[in-house]
PDB file of C-alpha atoms in Angstrom:
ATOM      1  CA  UNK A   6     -90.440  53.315 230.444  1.00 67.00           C
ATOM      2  CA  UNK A   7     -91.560  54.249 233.645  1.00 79.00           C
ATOM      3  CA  UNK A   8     -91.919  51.732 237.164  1.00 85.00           C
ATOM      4  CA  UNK A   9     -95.079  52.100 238.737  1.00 81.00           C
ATOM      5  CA  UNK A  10     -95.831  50.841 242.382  1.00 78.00           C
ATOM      6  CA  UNK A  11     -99.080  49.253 244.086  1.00 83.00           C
ATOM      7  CA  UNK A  12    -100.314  50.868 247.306  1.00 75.00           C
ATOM      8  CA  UNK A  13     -98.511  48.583 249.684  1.00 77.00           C
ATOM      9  CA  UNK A  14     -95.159  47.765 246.915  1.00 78.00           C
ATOM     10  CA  UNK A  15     -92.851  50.231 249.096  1.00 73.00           C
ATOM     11  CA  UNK A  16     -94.056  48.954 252.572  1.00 70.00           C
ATOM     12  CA  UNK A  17     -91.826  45.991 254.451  1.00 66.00           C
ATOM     13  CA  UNK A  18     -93.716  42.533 254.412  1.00 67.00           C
ATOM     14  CA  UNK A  19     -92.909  39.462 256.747  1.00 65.00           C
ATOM     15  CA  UNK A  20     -93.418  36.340 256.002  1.00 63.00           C
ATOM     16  CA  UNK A  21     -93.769  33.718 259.025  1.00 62.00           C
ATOM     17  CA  UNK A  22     -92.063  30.416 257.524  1.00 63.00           C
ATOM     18  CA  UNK A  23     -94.535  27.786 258.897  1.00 74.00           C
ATOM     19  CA  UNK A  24     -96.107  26.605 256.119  1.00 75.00           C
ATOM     20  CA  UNK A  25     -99.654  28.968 256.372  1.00 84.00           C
ATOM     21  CA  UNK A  26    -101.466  29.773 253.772  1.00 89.00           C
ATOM     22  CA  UNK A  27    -100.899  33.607 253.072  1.00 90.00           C
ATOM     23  CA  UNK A  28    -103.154  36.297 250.289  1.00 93.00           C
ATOM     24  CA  UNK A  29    -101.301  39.551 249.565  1.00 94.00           C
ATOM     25  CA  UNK A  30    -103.282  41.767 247.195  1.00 95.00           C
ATOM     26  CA  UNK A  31    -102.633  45.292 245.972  1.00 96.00           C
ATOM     27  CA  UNK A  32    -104.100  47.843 244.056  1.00 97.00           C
ATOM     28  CA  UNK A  33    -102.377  50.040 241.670  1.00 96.00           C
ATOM     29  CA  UNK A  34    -104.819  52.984 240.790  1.00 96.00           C
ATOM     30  CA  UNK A  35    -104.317  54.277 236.861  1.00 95.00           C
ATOM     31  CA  UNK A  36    -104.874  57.748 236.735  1.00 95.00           C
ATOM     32  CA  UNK A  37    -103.169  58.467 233.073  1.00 94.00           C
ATOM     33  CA  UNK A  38    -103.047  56.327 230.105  1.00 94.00           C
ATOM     34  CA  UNK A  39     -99.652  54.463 230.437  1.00 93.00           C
ATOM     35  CA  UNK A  40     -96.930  54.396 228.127  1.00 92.00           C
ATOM     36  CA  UNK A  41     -95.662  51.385 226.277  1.00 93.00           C
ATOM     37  CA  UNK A  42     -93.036  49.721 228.101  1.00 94.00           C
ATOM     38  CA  UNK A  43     -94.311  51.017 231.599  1.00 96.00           C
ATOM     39  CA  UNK A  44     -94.279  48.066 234.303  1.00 97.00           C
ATOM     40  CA  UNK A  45     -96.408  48.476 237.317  1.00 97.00           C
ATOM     41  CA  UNK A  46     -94.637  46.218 240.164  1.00 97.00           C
ATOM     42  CA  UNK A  47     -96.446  44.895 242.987  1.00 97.00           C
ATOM     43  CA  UNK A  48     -94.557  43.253 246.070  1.00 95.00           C
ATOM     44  CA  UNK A  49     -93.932  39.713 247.053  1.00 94.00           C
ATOM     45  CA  UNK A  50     -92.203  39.042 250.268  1.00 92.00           C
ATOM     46  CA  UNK A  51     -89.304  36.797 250.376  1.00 92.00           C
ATOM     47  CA  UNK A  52     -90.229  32.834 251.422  1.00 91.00           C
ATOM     48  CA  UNK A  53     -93.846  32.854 249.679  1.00 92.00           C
ATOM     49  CA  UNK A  54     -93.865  29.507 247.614  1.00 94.00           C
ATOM     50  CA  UNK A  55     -96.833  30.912 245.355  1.00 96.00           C
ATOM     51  CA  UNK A  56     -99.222  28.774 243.995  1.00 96.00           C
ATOM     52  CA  UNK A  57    -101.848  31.065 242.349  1.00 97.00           C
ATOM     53  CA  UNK A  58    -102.190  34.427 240.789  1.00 98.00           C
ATOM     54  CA  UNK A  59    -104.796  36.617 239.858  1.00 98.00           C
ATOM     55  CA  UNK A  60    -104.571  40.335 237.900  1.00 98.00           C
ATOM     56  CA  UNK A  61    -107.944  41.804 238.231  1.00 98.00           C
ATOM     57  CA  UNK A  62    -108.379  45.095 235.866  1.00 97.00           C
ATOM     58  CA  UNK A  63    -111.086  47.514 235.085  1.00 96.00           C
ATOM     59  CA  UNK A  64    -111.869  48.126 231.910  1.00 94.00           C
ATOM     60  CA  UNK A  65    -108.941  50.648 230.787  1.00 94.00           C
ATOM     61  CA  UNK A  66    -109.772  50.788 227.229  1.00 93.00           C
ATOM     62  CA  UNK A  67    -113.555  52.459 226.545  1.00 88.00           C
ATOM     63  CA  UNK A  68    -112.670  52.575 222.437  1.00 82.00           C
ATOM     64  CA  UNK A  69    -110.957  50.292 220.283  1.00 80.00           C
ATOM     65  CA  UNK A  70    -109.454  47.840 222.684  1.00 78.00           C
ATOM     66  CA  UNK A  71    -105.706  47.967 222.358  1.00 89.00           C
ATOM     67  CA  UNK A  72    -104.164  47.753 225.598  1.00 93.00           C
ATOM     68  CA  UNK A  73    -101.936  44.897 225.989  1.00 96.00           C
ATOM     69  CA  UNK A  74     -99.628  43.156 228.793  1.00 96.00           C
ATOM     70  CA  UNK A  75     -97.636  40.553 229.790  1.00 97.00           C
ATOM     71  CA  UNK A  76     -97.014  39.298 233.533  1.00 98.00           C
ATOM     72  CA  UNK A  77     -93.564  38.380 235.342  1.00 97.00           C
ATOM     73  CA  UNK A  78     -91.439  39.300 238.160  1.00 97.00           C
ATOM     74  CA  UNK A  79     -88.064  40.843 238.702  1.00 97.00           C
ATOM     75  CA  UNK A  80     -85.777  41.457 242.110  1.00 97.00           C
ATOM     76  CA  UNK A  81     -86.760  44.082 244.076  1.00 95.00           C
ATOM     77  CA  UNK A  82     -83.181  44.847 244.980  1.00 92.00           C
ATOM     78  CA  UNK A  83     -80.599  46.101 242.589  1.00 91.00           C
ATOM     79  CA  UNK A  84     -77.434  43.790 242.430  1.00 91.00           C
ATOM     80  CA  UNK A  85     -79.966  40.690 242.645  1.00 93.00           C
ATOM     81  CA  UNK A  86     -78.491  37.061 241.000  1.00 92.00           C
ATOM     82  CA  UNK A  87     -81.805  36.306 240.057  1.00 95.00           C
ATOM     83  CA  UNK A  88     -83.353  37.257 236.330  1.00 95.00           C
ATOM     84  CA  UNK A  89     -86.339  38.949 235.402  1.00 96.00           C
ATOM     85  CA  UNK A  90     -88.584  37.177 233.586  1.00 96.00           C
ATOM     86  CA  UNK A  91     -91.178  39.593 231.925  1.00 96.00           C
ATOM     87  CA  UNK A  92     -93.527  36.545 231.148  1.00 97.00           C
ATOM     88  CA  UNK A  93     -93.802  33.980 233.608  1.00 96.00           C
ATOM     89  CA  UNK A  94     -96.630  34.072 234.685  1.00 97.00           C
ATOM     90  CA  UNK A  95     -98.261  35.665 231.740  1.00 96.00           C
ATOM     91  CA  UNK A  96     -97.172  35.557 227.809  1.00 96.00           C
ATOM     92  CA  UNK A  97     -97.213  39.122 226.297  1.00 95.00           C
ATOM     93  CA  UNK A  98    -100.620  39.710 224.773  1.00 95.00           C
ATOM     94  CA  UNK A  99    -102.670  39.706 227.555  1.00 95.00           C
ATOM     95  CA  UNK A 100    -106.304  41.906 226.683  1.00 93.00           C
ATOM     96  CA  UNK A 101    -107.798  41.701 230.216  1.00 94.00           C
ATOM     97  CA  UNK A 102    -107.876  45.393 230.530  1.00 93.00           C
ATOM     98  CA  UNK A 103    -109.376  45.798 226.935  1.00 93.00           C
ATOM     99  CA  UNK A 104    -112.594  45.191 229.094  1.00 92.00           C
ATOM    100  CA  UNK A 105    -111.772  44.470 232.908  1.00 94.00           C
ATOM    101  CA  UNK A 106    -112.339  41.508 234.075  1.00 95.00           C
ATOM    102  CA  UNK A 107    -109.821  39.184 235.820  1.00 97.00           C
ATOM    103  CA  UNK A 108    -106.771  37.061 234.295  1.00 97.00           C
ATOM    104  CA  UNK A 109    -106.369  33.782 235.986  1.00 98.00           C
ATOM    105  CA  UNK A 110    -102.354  33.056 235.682  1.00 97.00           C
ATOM    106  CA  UNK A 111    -101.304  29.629 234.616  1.00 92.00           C
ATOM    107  CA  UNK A 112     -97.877  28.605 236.103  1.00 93.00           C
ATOM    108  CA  UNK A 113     -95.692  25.861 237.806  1.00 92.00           C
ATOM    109  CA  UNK A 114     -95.738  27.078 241.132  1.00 94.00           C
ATOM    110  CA  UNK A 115     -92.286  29.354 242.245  1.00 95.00           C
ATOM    111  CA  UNK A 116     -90.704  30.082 245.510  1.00 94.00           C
ATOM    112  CA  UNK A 117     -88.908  33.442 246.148  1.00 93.00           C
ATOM    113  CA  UNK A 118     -85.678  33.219 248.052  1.00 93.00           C
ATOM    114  CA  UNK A 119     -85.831  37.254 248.178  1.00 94.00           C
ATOM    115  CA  UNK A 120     -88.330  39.690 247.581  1.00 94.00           C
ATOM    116  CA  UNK A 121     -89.785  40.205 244.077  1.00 96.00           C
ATOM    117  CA  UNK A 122     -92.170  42.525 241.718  1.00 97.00           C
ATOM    118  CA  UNK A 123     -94.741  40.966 240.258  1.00 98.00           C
ATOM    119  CA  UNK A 124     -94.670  43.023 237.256  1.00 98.00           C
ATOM    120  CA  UNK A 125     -97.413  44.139 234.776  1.00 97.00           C
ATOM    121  CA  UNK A 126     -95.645  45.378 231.496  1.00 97.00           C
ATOM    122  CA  UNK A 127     -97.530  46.889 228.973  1.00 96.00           C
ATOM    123  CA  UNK A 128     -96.867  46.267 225.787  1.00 95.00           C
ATOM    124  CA  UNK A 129     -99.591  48.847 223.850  1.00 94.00           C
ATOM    125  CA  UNK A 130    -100.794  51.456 225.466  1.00 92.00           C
ATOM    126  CA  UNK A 131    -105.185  52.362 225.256  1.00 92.00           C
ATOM    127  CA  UNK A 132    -106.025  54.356 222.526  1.00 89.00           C
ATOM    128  CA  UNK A 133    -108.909  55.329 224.476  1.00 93.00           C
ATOM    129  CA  UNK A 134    -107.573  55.261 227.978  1.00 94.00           C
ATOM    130  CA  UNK A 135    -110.026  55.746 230.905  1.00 94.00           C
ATOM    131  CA  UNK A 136    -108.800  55.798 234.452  1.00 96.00           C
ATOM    132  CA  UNK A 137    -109.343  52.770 236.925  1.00 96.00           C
ATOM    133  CA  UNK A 138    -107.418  50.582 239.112  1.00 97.00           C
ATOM    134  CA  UNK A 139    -105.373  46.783 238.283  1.00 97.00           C
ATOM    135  CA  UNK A 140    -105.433  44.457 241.583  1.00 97.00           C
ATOM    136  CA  UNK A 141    -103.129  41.946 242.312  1.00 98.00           C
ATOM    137  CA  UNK A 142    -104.260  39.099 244.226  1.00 98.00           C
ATOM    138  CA  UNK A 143    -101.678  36.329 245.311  1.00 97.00           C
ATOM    139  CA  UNK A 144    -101.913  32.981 247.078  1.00 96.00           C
ATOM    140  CA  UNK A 145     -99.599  30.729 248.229  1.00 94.00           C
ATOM    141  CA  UNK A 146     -97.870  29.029 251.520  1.00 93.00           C
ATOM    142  CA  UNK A 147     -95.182  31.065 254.060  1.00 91.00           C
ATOM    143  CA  UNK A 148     -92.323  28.758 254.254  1.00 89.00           C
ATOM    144  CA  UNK A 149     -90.139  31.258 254.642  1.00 83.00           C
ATOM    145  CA  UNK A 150     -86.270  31.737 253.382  1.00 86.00           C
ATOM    146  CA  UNK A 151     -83.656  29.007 253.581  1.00 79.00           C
TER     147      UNK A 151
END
């Protein structure tokens, strides 16, 4: 199982607690056929009560479609209280990449007290993988950390 990171995952994000309404998206650019178990992480900044989530993919699998996901979060820190939960926001079995297209998350809304990964886990790998890019898009208000 390997952790893969989103163009901006690594880079510090502020969040202005006022209440605004604040998009982070990312891109995470698939160059190789992942491996089942792999978990691409994309960052949310502490203080983001989010309210709607997107995972936009290109179509990953040309052959037989067979690549499957689930979406969830875990800390970003090591030594975090809070538990990862692999399918939040997403039950495993998610085919959105079988084709590309874009899978519209269904959740109660969550606020972050510290920063988190979404995370894209891959259950099953393609079978016939062809390069392209998964973009997370997420919505939701800045109210910052208590």
């Amino acid at each position: 199982m390997a952790h893969l990171y989103g163009k901006k995952a690594k880079a510090p994000q502020n969040m202005p607690g006022d209440g605004r309404a604040v998009m982070i998206d990312d891109t995470y650019s698939v160059a190789a056929n992942p491996t089942d178990g792999d978990v691409v992480n994309f960052l949310l900044p502490a203080g983001l009560r989010l309210g709607m989530l997107d995972i936009r993919s290109d179509d990953l699998d040309t052959g037989t479609p067979e690549i499957v996901f689930s979406v969830g979060y875990r800390a970003a820190t090591t030594g975090s209280s809070l538990s990862a939960n692999a399918t939040y926001f997403a039950a495993a079995g998610q085919t959105t990449a079988q084709g590309g297209g874009t899978l519209h998350c269904s959740f109660e809304p969550i606020k972050f007290e510290e920063d988190v990964y979404v995370t894209i886990t891959i259950a099953t790998n393609s079978a016939t993988f062809a390069a392209g890019d998964i973009c997370m898009i997420a919505v939701g208000a800045a109210e910052g950390v208590k």
